[in-house]
Coordinates of C-alpha atoms in Angstrom, one line a residue:
Chain N
E742 CA 13.0 -7.3 11.4
P743 CA 11.2 -9.8 9.2
E744 CA 10.6 -8.7 5.9
V745 CA 8.7 -9.3 2.2
T746 CA 10.9 -10.2 -0.3
Q747 CA 10.1 -10.0 -4.1
T748 CA 11.8 -11.3 -6.8
P749 CA 13.0 -10.2 -9.4
S750 CA 13.1 -6.2 -8.8
H751 CA 13.2 -5.7 -12.7
Q752 CA 11.4 -7.6 -15.2
V753 CA 11.3 -6.6 -19.1
T754 CA 8.8 -8.5 -21.2
Q755 CA 7.4 -8.6 -24.6
M756 CA 3.6 -7.7 -24.8
G757 CA 1.6 -10.9 -25.0
Q758 CA 4.2 -12.6 -22.8
E759 CA 3.5 -14.5 -19.6
V760 CA 5.3 -13.3 -16.5
I761 CA 5.4 -14.7 -13.1
L762 CA 6.0 -12.3 -10.2
R763 CA 7.3 -13.9 -6.8
C764 CA 7.0 -13.0 -3.3
V765 CA 8.1 -14.7 0.0
P766 CA 5.9 -13.1 2.7
I767 CA 6.6 -12.8 6.2
S768 CA 6.6 -16.3 7.7
N769 CA 4.0 -16.4 10.3
H770 CA 1.5 -14.1 8.3
L771 CA -1.6 -15.5 6.8
Y772 CA -2.9 -12.7 4.5
F773 CA -1.2 -12.0 1.3
Y774 CA -2.1 -9.1 -0.9
W775 CA -0.9 -7.7 -4.4
Y776 CA -0.9 -4.3 -5.2
R777 CA 0.3 -2.3 -8.1
Q778 CA 1.6 1.3 -8.9
I779 CA 1.7 2.8 -12.1
L780 CA 4.4 5.7 -12.3
G781 CA 3.6 8.8 -10.4
Q782 CA 0.1 7.4 -9.3
K783 CA -1.6 6.1 -6.2
V784 CA -1.1 2.4 -5.1
E785 CA -3.7 0.1 -6.4
F786 CA -5.3 -3.1 -4.9
L787 CA -5.2 -6.3 -7.1
V788 CA -5.8 -9.1 -5.0
S789 CA -6.1 -10.7 -1.5
F790 CA -5.5 -14.3 -0.5
Y791 CA -6.0 -16.2 2.3
N792 CA -6.2 -20.1 3.2
N793 CA -5.6 -21.0 -0.2
E794 CA -8.1 -19.0 -2.1
I795 CA -8.8 -15.2 -3.2
S796 CA -10.4 -13.3 -0.3
E797 CA -11.0 -10.1 -2.7
K798 CA -10.2 -8.6 -5.8
S799 CA -10.4 -5.6 -7.7
E800 CA -11.7 -4.6 -11.0
I801 CA -8.2 -4.7 -12.5
F802 CA -7.6 -8.4 -11.5
D803 CA -9.1 -9.6 -14.6
D804 CA -8.9 -13.3 -16.2
Q805 CA -5.5 -12.5 -17.3
F806 CA -4.2 -12.7 -13.6
S807 CA -3.9 -15.2 -11.3
V808 CA -2.2 -15.8 -7.9
E809 CA -1.0 -18.6 -6.4
R810 CA 0.9 -20.0 -3.1
P811 CA 2.7 -23.0 -4.5
D812 CA 4.3 -23.8 -1.3
G813 CA 4.5 -22.9 2.2
S814 CA 6.9 -19.9 1.6
N815 CA 6.1 -18.3 -1.9
F816 CA 3.0 -16.4 -3.3
T817 CA 3.0 -15.5 -6.9
L818 CA 1.1 -13.6 -9.3
K819 CA 1.1 -14.5 -12.7
I820 CA 0.2 -12.2 -15.6
R821 CA -0.9 -14.6 -18.8
S822 CA -0.6 -12.3 -21.5
T823 CA 1.0 -9.2 -20.6
K824 CA -0.3 -5.8 -22.3
L825 CA 1.3 -2.4 -22.4
E826 CA -0.9 -1.0 -19.6
D827 CA 0.5 -3.6 -17.3
S828 CA 3.4 -1.7 -16.9
A829 CA 4.0 -0.9 -13.6
M830 CA 5.5 -1.7 -10.1
Y831 CA 4.1 -4.5 -8.0
F832 CA 4.0 -4.7 -4.8
C833 CA 3.4 -7.8 -2.6
A834 CA 2.2 -7.3 0.9
S835 CA 1.4 -9.7 4.2
G836 CA -0.5 -9.3 7.3
P837 CA -1.0 -11.6 10.3
R838 CA -4.8 -11.0 11.0
G839 CA -6.1 -9.7 7.5
H840 CA -7.9 -6.8 8.6
N841 CA -7.6 -3.5 10.7
E842 CA -3.9 -4.0 10.7
K843 CA -0.7 -2.7 8.9
L844 CA 0.4 -4.3 6.0
F845 CA 4.1 -5.0 5.6
F846 CA 5.0 -4.5 1.7
G847 CA 8.1 -5.6 -0.3
S848 CA 10.3 -3.5 -2.4
G849 CA 8.3 -4.0 -5.3
T850 CA 9.1 -5.7 -8.9
Q851 CA 9.3 -3.0 -11.9
L852 CA 7.3 -4.8 -14.6
S853 CA 8.0 -3.2 -18.2
V854 CA 6.0 -4.5 -21.1
L855 CA 7.4 -3.5 -24.5
Chain Z
G1049 CA -10.0 8.2 -1.4
E1050 CA -9.1 11.8 -1.6
S1051 CA -11.5 14.7 -2.2
V1052 CA -10.5 17.5 -4.4
G1053 CA -9.7 20.7 -2.2
L1054 CA -8.1 18.9 0.9
H1055 CA -5.5 17.0 -1.2
L1056 CA -2.0 18.6 -2.1
P1057 CA -0.2 16.7 -4.5
T1058 CA 3.3 18.5 -3.0
L1059 CA 4.2 20.0 0.0
S1060 CA 7.6 21.9 0.7
V1061 CA 9.1 22.7 4.0
Q1062 CA 12.0 24.0 5.5
E1063 CA 14.1 21.5 8.0
G1064 CA 12.9 22.0 11.5
D1065 CA 9.3 23.0 10.5
N1066 CA 6.2 21.1 11.2
S1067 CA 4.4 19.3 8.2
I1068 CA 0.9 18.5 8.2
I1069 CA -0.3 16.2 5.2
N1070 CA -4.0 15.7 4.7
C1071 CA -6.3 13.1 3.5
A1072 CA -9.9 12.8 2.9
Y1073 CA -11.8 9.3 3.0
S1074 CA -14.7 8.2 1.4
N1075 CA -16.1 5.3 2.9
S1076 CA -18.3 5.6 6.2
A1077 CA -17.6 2.3 7.2
S1078 CA -13.9 2.3 7.1
D1079 CA -12.7 2.0 10.6
Y1080 CA -9.0 1.5 10.3
F1081 CA -6.8 4.2 9.1
I1082 CA -2.9 4.0 8.3
W1083 CA -0.2 6.3 6.7
Y1084 CA 2.5 4.8 4.8
K1085 CA 5.7 6.5 3.8
Q1086 CA 7.4 5.8 -0.1
E1087 CA 10.9 6.6 -0.8
S1088 CA 11.8 6.5 -4.2
G1089 CA 12.3 3.0 -5.4
K1090 CA 10.7 1.5 -2.6
G1091 CA 7.4 0.0 -1.2
P1092 CA 5.3 1.7 1.2
Q1093 CA 6.8 1.6 4.9
F1094 CA 4.5 2.0 7.8
I1095 CA 4.4 5.1 9.9
I1096 CA 1.4 5.2 12.2
D1097 CA -2.2 3.6 12.4
I1098 CA -5.5 4.7 14.2
R1099 CA -8.6 2.9 14.6
S1100 CA -12.1 5.0 14.4
N1101 CA -12.4 4.9 18.2
M1102 CA -9.8 7.0 18.5
D1103 CA -9.4 10.7 17.3
K1104 CA -5.8 11.3 18.0
R1105 CA -2.6 9.1 18.3
Q1106 CA 1.1 10.1 18.6
G1107 CA 4.2 8.2 17.8
Q1108 CA 7.8 9.4 17.5
R1109 CA 7.5 12.7 15.8
V1110 CA 4.1 12.1 14.2
T1111 CA 0.9 12.6 14.9
V1112 CA -2.3 11.2 13.5
L1113 CA -5.6 13.0 13.6
L1114 CA -8.7 11.4 12.6
N1115 CA -12.0 13.7 12.2
K1116 CA -14.8 11.2 11.5
T1117 CA -17.5 13.8 11.3
V1118 CA -15.9 15.3 8.0
K1119 CA -14.0 11.9 7.4
H1120 CA -10.6 13.7 7.6
L1121 CA -7.3 12.3 8.8
S1122 CA -3.9 14.1 8.9
L1123 CA -0.4 13.4 9.5
Q1124 CA 1.6 16.0 11.4
I1125 CA 5.4 15.5 11.6
A1126 CA 7.2 17.4 14.0
A1127 CA 10.9 19.2 13.2
T1128 CA 10.7 17.7 9.6
Q1129 CA 13.9 16.2 8.5
P1130 CA 15.5 15.9 5.0
G1131 CA 15.3 12.0 5.6
D1132 CA 11.4 12.7 6.0
S1133 CA 11.4 13.5 1.9
A1134 CA 9.1 11.1 0.4
V1135 CA 5.5 10.4 -0.9
Y1136 CA 3.0 9.9 2.1
F1137 CA -0.2 7.9 1.3
C1138 CA -3.1 7.3 3.6
A1139 CA -4.8 4.0 3.4
E1140 CA -8.5 3.1 4.9
G1141 CA -9.6 -0.4 5.8
A1142 CA -12.8 -2.0 7.0
N1143 CA -13.3 -4.4 9.8
Q1144 CA -13.6 -7.5 7.7
A1145 CA -11.3 -10.2 7.4
G1146 CA -9.3 -10.3 4.2
T1147 CA -10.4 -6.9 3.1
A1148 CA -7.6 -4.6 1.4
L1149 CA -6.3 -1.4 2.7
I1150 CA -7.4 1.2 0.0
F1151 CA -4.9 3.9 -0.7
G1152 CA -5.5 7.4 -1.4
K1153 CA -3.4 10.0 -3.4
G1154 CA -0.1 10.7 -2.4
T1155 CA 1.6 13.8 -1.1
T1156 CA 5.2 14.3 -2.1
L1157 CA 6.7 16.1 0.8
S1158 CA 10.1 17.8 0.0
V1159 CA 12.4 19.2 2.9
S1160 CA 15.1 21.5 2.0
S1161 CA 18.0 22.3 4.7

């Protein structure tokens, strides 16, 4: 079964450093998402992406965050200057139609900001 | 989202029992609902979904019930097994392209043998 893959599985960084989290969505999907989950809390929406532009973003997704689809397969989330409170599990998800459908999630990248 | 009084953060059952996990949603415009299971260290996995034109949908050992009048969603798991132990999240979506699924608070299901 096709799956969303994310790398790295764990990322440790110093506060103020830039990080890039990488995702390879399912190949025939058109809509891509980033979610995050702080330990013990619910899964929070960050941003959705379609046709090379952001479709929707949450309040969490401020100017420190950006997304990119640099080629036909990768989808990245960049945090420009990490803060302690950015420590969380970041999940990438994709879907074929973009609404009223199940999303397929990757296994996540655990980001720890020290 | 979740409303206080309906959401139980944890649920403990015996193997073989039926489990019912509840969720309340807040957006009247939501017309798509989905349950995910999350095991430790993994991403959410799809269990079952339902659209707003239905009030019940059954899968393998799972049933989702939707009550639009009170904005309530439930997941029933029949003959619960130890492998069902996980955190269960409901999520809601609106009929608009690119609109994200919004997750509620999870319920941790613990199944003992």
